[in-house]
XYZ file of C-alpha atoms in Angstrom:
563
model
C 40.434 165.044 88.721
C 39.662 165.391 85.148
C 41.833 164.297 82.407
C 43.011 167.739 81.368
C 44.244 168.344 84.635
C 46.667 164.926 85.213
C 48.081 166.392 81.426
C 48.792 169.663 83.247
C 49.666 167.786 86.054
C 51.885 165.500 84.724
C 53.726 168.475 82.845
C 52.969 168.068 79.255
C 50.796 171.431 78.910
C 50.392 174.568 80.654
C 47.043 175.982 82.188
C 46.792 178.290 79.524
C 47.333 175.626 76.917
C 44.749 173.217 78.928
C 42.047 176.234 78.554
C 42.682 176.718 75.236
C 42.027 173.367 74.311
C 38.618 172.631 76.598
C 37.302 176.159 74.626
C 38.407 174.026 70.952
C 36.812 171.311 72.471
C 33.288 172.967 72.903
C 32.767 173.788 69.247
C 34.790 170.172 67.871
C 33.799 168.113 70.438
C 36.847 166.120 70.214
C 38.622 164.176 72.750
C 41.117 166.242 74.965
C 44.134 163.701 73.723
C 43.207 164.089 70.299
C 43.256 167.656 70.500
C 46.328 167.913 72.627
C 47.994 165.713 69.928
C 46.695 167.790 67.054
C 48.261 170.939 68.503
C 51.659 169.407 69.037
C 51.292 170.228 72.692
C 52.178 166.109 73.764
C 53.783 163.711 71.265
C 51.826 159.651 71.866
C 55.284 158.811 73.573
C 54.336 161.325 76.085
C 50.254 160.978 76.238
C 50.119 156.410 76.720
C 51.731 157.018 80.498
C 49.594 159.465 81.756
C 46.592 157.649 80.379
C 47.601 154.620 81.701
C 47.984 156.341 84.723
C 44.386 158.097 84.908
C 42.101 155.219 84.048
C 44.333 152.868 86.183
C 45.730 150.487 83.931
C 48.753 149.082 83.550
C 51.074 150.677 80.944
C 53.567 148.545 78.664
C 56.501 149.538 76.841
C 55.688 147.131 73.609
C 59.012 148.024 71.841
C 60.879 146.225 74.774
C 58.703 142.948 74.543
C 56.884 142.461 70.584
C 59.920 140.703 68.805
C 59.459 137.991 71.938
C 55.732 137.758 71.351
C 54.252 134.049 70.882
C 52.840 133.370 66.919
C 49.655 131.278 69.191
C 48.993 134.541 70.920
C 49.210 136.885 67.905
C 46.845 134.580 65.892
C 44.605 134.764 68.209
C 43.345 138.067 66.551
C 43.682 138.661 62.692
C 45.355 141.674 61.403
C 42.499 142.995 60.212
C 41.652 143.286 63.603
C 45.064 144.743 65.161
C 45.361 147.414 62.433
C 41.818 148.667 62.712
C 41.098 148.769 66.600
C 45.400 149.804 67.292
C 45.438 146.854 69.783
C 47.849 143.457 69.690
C 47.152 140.439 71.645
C 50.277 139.868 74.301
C 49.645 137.078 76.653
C 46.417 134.835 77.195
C 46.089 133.089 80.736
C 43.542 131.920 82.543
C 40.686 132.024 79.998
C 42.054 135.662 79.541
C 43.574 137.617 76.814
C 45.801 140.901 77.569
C 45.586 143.312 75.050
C 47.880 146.086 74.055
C 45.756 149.223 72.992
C 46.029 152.769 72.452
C 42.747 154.260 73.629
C 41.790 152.257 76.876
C 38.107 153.994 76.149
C 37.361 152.088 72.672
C 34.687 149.186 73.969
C 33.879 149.088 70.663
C 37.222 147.259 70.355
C 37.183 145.412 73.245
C 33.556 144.035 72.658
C 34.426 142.677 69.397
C 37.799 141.053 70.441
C 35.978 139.306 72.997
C 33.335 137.883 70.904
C 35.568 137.112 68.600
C 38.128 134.902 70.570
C 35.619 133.729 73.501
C 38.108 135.349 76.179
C 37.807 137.967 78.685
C 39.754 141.017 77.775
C 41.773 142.702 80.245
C 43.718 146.363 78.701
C 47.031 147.442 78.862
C 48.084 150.953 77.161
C 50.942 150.734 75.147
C 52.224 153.914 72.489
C 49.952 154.068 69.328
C 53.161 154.426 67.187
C 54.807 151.058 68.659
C 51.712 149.345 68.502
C 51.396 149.940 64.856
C 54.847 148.728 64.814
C 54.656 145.443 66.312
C 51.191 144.744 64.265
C 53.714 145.129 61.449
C 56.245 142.674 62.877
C 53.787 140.255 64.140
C 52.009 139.736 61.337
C 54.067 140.085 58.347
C 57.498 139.117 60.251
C 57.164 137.076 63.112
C 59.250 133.733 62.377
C 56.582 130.411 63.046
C 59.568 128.204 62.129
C 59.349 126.109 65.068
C 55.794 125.644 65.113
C 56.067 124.041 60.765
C 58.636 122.005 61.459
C 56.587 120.772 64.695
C 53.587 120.503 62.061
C 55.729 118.666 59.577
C 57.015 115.996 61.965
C 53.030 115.584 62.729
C 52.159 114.953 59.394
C 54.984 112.681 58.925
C 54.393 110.428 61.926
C 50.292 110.548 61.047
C 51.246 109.545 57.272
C 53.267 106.970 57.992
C 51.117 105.722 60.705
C 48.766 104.976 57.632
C 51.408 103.368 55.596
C 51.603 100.529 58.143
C 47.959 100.212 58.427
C 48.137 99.223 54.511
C 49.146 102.824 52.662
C 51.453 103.084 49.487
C 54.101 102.240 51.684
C 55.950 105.774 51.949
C 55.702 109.427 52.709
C 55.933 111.911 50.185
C 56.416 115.793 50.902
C 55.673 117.808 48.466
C 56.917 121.775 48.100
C 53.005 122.527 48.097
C 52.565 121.198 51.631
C 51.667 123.374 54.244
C 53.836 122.900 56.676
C 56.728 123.656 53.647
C 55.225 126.370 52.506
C 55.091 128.120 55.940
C 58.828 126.830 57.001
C 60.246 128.505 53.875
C 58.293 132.033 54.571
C 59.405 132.072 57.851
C 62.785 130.939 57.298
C 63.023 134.405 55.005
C 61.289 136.664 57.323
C 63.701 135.275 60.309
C 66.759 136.220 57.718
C 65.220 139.701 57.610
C 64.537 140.547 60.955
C 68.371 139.078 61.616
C 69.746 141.757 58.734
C 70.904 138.114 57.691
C 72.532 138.535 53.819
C 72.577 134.558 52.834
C 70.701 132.019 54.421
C 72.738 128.587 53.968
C 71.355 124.823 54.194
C 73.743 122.428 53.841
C 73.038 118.382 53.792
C 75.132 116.730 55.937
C 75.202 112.696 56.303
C 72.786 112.221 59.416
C 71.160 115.958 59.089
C 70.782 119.451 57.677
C 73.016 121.976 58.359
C 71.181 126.000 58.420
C 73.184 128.878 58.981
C 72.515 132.330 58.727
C 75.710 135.410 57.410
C 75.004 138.270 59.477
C 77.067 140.970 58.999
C 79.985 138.202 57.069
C 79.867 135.746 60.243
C 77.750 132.229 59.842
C 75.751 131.921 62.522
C 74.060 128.534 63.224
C 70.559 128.197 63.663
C 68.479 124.749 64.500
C 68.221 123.238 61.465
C 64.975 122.025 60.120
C 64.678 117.560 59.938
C 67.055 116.128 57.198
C 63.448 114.423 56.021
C 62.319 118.108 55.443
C 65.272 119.211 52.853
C 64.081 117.678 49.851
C 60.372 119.437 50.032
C 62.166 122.336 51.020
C 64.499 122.532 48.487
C 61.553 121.527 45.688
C 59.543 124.735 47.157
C 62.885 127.404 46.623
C 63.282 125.719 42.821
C 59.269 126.266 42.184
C 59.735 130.397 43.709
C 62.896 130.739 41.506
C 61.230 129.285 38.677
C 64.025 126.399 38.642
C 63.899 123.105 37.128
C 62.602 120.600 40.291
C 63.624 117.438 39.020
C 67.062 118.718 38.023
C 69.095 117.578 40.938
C 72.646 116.662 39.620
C 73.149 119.538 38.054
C 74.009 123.307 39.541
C 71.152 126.015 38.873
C 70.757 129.708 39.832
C 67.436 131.638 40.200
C 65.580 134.268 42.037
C 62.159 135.348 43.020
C 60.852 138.337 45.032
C 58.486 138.589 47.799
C 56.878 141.082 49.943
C 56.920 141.173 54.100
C 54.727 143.735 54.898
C 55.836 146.810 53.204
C 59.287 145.219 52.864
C 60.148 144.010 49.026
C 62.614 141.323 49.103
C 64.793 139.989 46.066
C 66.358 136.436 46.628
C 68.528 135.090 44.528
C 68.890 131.176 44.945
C 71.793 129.113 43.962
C 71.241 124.970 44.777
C 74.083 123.206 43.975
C 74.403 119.121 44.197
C 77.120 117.358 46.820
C 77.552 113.909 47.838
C 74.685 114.362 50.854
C 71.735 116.262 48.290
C 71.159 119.590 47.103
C 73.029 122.733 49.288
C 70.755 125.778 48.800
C 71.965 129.194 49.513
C 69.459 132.020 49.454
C 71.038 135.758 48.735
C 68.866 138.391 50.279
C 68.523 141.613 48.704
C 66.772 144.307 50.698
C 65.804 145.980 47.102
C 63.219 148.919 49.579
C 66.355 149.803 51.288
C 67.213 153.083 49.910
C 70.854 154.192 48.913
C 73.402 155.327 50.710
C 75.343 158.349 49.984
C 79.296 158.748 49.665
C 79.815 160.445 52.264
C 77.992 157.496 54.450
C 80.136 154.535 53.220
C 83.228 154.737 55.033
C 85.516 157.117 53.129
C 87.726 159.483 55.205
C 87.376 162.745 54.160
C 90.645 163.477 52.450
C 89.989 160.164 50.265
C 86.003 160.894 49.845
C 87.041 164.896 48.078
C 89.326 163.217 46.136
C 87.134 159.970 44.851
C 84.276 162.818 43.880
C 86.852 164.711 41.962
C 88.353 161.758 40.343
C 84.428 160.004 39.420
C 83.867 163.272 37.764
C 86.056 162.814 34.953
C 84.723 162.562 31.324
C 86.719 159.736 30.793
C 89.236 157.075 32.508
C 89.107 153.986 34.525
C 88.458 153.525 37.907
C 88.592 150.120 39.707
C 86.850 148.995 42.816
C 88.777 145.564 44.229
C 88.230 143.452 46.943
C 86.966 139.919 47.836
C 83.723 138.663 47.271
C 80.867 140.631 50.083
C 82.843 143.100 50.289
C 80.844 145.652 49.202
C 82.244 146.447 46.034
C 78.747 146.913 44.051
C 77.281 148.876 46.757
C 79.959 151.209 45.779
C 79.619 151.305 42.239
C 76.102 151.904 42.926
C 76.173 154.825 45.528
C 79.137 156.638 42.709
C 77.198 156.367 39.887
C 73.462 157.394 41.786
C 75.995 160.412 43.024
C 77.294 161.198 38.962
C 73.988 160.301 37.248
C 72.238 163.294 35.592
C 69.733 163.808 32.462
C 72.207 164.320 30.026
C 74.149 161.240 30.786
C 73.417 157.650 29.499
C 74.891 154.923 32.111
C 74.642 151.752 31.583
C 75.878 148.416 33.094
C 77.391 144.806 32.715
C 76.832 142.810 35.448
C 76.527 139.173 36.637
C 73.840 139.184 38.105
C 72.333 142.316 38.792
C 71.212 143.075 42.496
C 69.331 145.949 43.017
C 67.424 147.655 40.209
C 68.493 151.005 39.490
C 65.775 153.406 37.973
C 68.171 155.980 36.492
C 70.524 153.361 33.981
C 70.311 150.761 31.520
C 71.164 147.466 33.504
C 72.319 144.147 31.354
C 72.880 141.169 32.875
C 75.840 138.345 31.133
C 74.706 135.034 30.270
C 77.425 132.364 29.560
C 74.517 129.715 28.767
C 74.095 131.687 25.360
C 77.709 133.179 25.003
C 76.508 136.394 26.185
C 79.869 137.209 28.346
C 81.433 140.423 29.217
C 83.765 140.960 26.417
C 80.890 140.761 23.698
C 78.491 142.598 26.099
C 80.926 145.598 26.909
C 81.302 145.553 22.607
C 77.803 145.894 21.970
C 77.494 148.117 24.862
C 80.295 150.935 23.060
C 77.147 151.005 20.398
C 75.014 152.062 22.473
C 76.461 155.739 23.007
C 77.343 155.526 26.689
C 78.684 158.510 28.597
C 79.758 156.476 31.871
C 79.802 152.160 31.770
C 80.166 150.238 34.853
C 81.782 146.412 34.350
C 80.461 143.954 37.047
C 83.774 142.573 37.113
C 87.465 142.210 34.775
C 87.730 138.355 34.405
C 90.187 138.307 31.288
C 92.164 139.966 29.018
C 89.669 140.592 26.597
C 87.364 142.196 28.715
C 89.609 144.091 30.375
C 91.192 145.289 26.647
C 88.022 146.599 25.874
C 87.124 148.613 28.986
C 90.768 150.055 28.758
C 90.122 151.485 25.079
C 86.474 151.930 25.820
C 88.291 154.869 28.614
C 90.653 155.992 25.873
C 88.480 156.794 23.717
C 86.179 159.116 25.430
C 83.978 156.810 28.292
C 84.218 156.865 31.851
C 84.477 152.832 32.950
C 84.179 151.815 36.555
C 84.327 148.120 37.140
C 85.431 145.342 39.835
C 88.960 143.547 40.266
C 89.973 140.758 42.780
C 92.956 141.746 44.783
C 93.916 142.034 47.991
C 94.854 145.631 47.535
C 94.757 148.856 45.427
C 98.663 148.220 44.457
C 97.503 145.002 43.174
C 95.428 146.007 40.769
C 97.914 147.071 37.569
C 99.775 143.977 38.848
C 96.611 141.777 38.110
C 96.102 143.592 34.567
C 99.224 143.384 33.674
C 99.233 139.640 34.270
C 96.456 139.279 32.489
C 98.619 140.400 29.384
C 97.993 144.408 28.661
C 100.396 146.560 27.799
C 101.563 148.463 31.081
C 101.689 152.157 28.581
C 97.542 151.427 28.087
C 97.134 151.020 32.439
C 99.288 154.018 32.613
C 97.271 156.029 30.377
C 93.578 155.110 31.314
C 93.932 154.439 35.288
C 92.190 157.241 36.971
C 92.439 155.643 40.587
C 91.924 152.518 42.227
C 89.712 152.126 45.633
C 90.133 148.690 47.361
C 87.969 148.005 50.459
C 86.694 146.032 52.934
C 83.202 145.774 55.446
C 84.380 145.857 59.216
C 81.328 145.128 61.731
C 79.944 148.335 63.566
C 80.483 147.906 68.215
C 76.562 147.718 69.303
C 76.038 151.031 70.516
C 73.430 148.924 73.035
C 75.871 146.881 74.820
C 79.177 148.817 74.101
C 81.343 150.218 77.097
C 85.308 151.262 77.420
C 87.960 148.513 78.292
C 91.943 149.211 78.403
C 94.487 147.539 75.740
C 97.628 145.814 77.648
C 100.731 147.656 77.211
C 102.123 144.551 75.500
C 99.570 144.483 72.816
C 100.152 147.971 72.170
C 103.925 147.376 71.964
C 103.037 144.132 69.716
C 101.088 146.130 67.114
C 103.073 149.199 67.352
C 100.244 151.693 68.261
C 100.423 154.467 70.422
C 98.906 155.694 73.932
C 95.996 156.912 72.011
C 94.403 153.457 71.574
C 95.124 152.463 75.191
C 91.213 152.696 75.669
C 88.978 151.532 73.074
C 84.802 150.395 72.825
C 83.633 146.728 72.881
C 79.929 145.220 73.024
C 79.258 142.815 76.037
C 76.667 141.261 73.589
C 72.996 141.418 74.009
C 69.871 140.496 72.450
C 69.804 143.536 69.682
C 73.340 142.064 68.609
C 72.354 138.375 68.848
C 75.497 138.270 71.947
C 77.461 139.114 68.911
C 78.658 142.642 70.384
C 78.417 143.631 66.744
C 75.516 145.492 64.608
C 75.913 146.803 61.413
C 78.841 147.420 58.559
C 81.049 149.906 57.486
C 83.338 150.162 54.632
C 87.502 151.012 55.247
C 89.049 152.014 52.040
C 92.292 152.442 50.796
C 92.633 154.907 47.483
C 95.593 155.264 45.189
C 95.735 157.924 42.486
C 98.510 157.398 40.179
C 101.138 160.003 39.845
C 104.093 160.803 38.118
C 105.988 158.212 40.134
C 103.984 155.642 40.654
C 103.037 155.589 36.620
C 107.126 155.082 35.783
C 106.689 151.868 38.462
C 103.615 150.553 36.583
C 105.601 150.869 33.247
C 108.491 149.023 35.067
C 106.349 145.886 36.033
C 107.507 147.018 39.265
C 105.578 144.615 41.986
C 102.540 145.447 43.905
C 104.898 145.711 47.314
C 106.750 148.168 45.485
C 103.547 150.020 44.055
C 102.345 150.237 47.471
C 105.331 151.893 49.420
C 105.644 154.476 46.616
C 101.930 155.496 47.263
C 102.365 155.054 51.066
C 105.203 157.804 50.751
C 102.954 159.886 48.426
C 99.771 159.944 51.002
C 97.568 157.000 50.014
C 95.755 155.395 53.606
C 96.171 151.918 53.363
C 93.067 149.560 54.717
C 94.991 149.155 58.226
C 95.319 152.819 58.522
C 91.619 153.070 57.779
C 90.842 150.748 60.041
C 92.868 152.191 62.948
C 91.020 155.353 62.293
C 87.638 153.354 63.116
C 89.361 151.935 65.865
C 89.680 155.447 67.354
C 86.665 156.716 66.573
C 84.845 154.108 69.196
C 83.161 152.911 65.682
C 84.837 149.050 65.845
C 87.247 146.554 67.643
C 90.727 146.226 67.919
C 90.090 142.380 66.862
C 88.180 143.263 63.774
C 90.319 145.623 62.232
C 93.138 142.876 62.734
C 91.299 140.132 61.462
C 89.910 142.293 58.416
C 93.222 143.532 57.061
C 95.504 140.520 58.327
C 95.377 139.139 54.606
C 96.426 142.689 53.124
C 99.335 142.495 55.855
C 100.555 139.549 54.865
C 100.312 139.713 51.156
């Protein structure tokens, strides 16, 4: 049987498709696949099988198995290699290597693998597309963190070895020493491939604590040797351009790297404790592109309303909420949504995260009295249209973004309460005039990040009567989602984040409050009765929706509850 015929065969083309491509095949002379593939009749998904199939080799389904690959197999080849013949080493046994490959047919390939590593080469097909895929992952993001600390230990038995035959009489580890070097790449790229957003190492008295956030739970991970830290921590300082022999002292940095086609921003923060230096790593996926409004979280009566509100010529408009909980990805998405050519936007922030091509970004430096107050007053020279204020830490700053929105700007900036009612609380605590919130306060949008059920390992279970009676919810949640937990989730039954928000818009009512110095409990009821979803409410709505657990939403908003 010739090839054409297992395609038809198999039912990927039709006879009269299979004779039109053996007549384009007589003048090109190109391969039936390629051809096949060129006229869209069979997609590579489709084509890998029924080679496999017809030449009688085993066919692998590499996006099941490449995360799991070894580092001493993968190395066996360089990426040179992998990227130019489509293949990836998989396992090696026996004075034999296995090979994942495309086209079974390219002994070119095969030849040169073989002389290369000294092993016999036996083929398994495997989809061009996820073959490309893992050679990215393998190469660029494959975590060898086992393997440097393994080196490391090595060096430090060998060196000291030599110390008692006579040496200096101690080991030093520098941040320039291999095994360092390595430990802190991989130690990033692990992060990465985890969606981890901080990676945390932590001296404790007999060892080193690591722990990775993933989506706002630390996870442990095995921790590198306590005898490690200080080379470790020397190799961070040199990448954020820090100050290495400045140990007793707090300092803040970043650097940037590349995995692959992945750009990476880190911003470091080492600060000292009884034990040594704790290092915490913030990971900014800066190639990540934007999300839009309507993607955050907002319901849609709330998301209408934010657009109408953002499009004000002037006005405040806070964003509150504790720390990671995605207030600046917020602030970001509104003003990428409002920004136009005739607009000039520009920021305060501390520090800035993600580089925005469209606005003037500042970042505040205390060191040289650069705060927010004197930034947001040289800022009002600059002719903005729209100003966003990382954050309101004091009456000064938060006088000037009030008259900088009465006098013709829109402001958006950051607030720390627990909810939206809180926020003309806070200001007024802070010592403005309740007349000057009245008048400026567009709306305020308070939020929080509630993890996402794994759609891999997710199923139906049924909510006890007496919970639902407990937290006073109806019928209608008597069967919600959950994740079992599985490898994609890390067992978590959790993958990914979504924003809940809660969004008051003053009216006449709740304005006469404000001027009262009513309290935020009060605030809150009145803009309850006047429509406003609180973060509960948004959560529920999640809840029904199959998008998250009954436990997150109640361990999310219990604070807001409570307060």
């Amino acid at each position: 049987m010739r090839i054409g015929e297992a395609f038809r065969r198999a039912g990927l083309i039709s006879s009269d498709a299979l004779e039109s491509a053996l007549k384009e095949q007589e003048n090109s002379h190109d391969r039936l696949g390629d051809i096949f593939l060129r006229n869209g009749h069979v997609t590579q998904k489709d084509m890998a099988p029924v080679l496999a199939d017809y030449f009688q080799i085993p066919f692998v389904n590499l996006k099941e198995i490449y995360k799991d690959l070894k580092p001493e197999i993968i190395d066996l080849i360089s990426s040179d290699l992998a990227k130019r013949f489509t293949a990836i080493p998989i396992d090696q046994k026996d004075g034999q290597l296995t090979i994942a490959i495309a086209d079974p047919l390219n002994l070119q390939a095969i030849d040169t693998i073989r002389l290369r590593t000294g092993l016999k080469i036996q083929c398994v097909v495997a989809v061009e597309s996820e073959i490309q895929e893992a050679v990215e992952y393998c190469y660029h993001h494959l975590p060898r963190l086992k393997e440097n600390i393994d080196s490391f230990i090595e060096l430090e038995v060998r060196e000291s070895a030599e110390s008692d035959k006579g040496g200096d009489g101690g080991v030093q580890f520098g941040a320039d020493d291999q095994p360092v070097v390595q430990y802190v790449k991989s130690l990033i790229i692990q992060a990465v491939n985890n969606r981890a957003s901080d990676i945390h190492l932590q001296p404790k008295q007999n060892n080193t604590e690591l722990r990775l956030r993933i989506d706002g739970i630390l996870y442990h991970n095995d921790p590198p040797p306590k005898a490690m830290l200080t080379a470790i921590s020397a190799r961070i300082k040199i990448l954020s351009g820090l100050d290495i022999a400045e140990k007793r002292l707090p300092q803040d940095g970043r650097f940037r790297v590349m995995l692959g086609s992945t750009q990476v921003d880190i911003r470091t923060s080492c600060f000292p404790t009884i034990y040594g230096e704790s290092v915490v790593l913030r990971i900014l996926d800066t190639s990540a592109p934007l999300l839009g409004l309507e993607q955050l979280g907002f319901n849609a009566r709330d998301l209408e309303q934010y657009r109408r509100i953002v499009r004000f010529p002037y006005g405040l408009v806070l964003v509150t909420g504790p720390t990671g909980s995605g207030k600046t990805t917020t602030l970001y998405t509104t003003l990428n949504e409002i920004k136009s050519a005739d607009k000039n936007i520009i920021t305060l922030e501390d520090p800035v995260e993600y580089m925005l091509p469209f606005i003037q970004q500042s970042q505040v430096n205390a060191g040289i009295g650069f705060d927010f107050a004197r930034g947001l007053r040289s800022i009002l020279r600059q002719d903005p249209d729209i100003i966003m204020v990382g954050e309101i830490r004091d009456k000064e700053t938060a006088e000037i973004a009030i008259h900088a929105a009465l006098t013709g700007h829109l402001v958006f900036a950051t607030l720390h309460t627990n909810d939206a009612a809180g926020a003309p609380v806070r200001l007024i605590n802070m010592g403005l005039e309740p007349f000057l919130i009245t008048s400026s306060l567009l709306g305020v949008v308070a939020q929080r990040l509630v993890r996402i059920v794994c759609h891999e390992c997710r199923g139906h279970y049924e909510v006890p009567k007496a919970e639902l009676d407990r937290l006073s919810l109806d019928a209608s949640y008597k069967k919600l989602w959950k994740g079992a937990g599985c490898p994609k989730c890390m067992n978590s039954g959790y993958k990914g984040r979504k924003g809940i928000y809660e969004f008051l818009v003053p009216n006449e009512n709740l304005r006469k409050l404000i001027l009262n110095n009513s309290s935020s409990e009060e605030i809150r009821m009145a803009a309850q009765k006047a429509g406003m979803t609180t973060l509960r409410q948004a959560g529920l709505d999640k809840l029904k929706s199959g998008e998250t657990t009954l436990e997150e939403i109640l361990r999310i908003t219990q604070e807001t509850e409570e307060h």
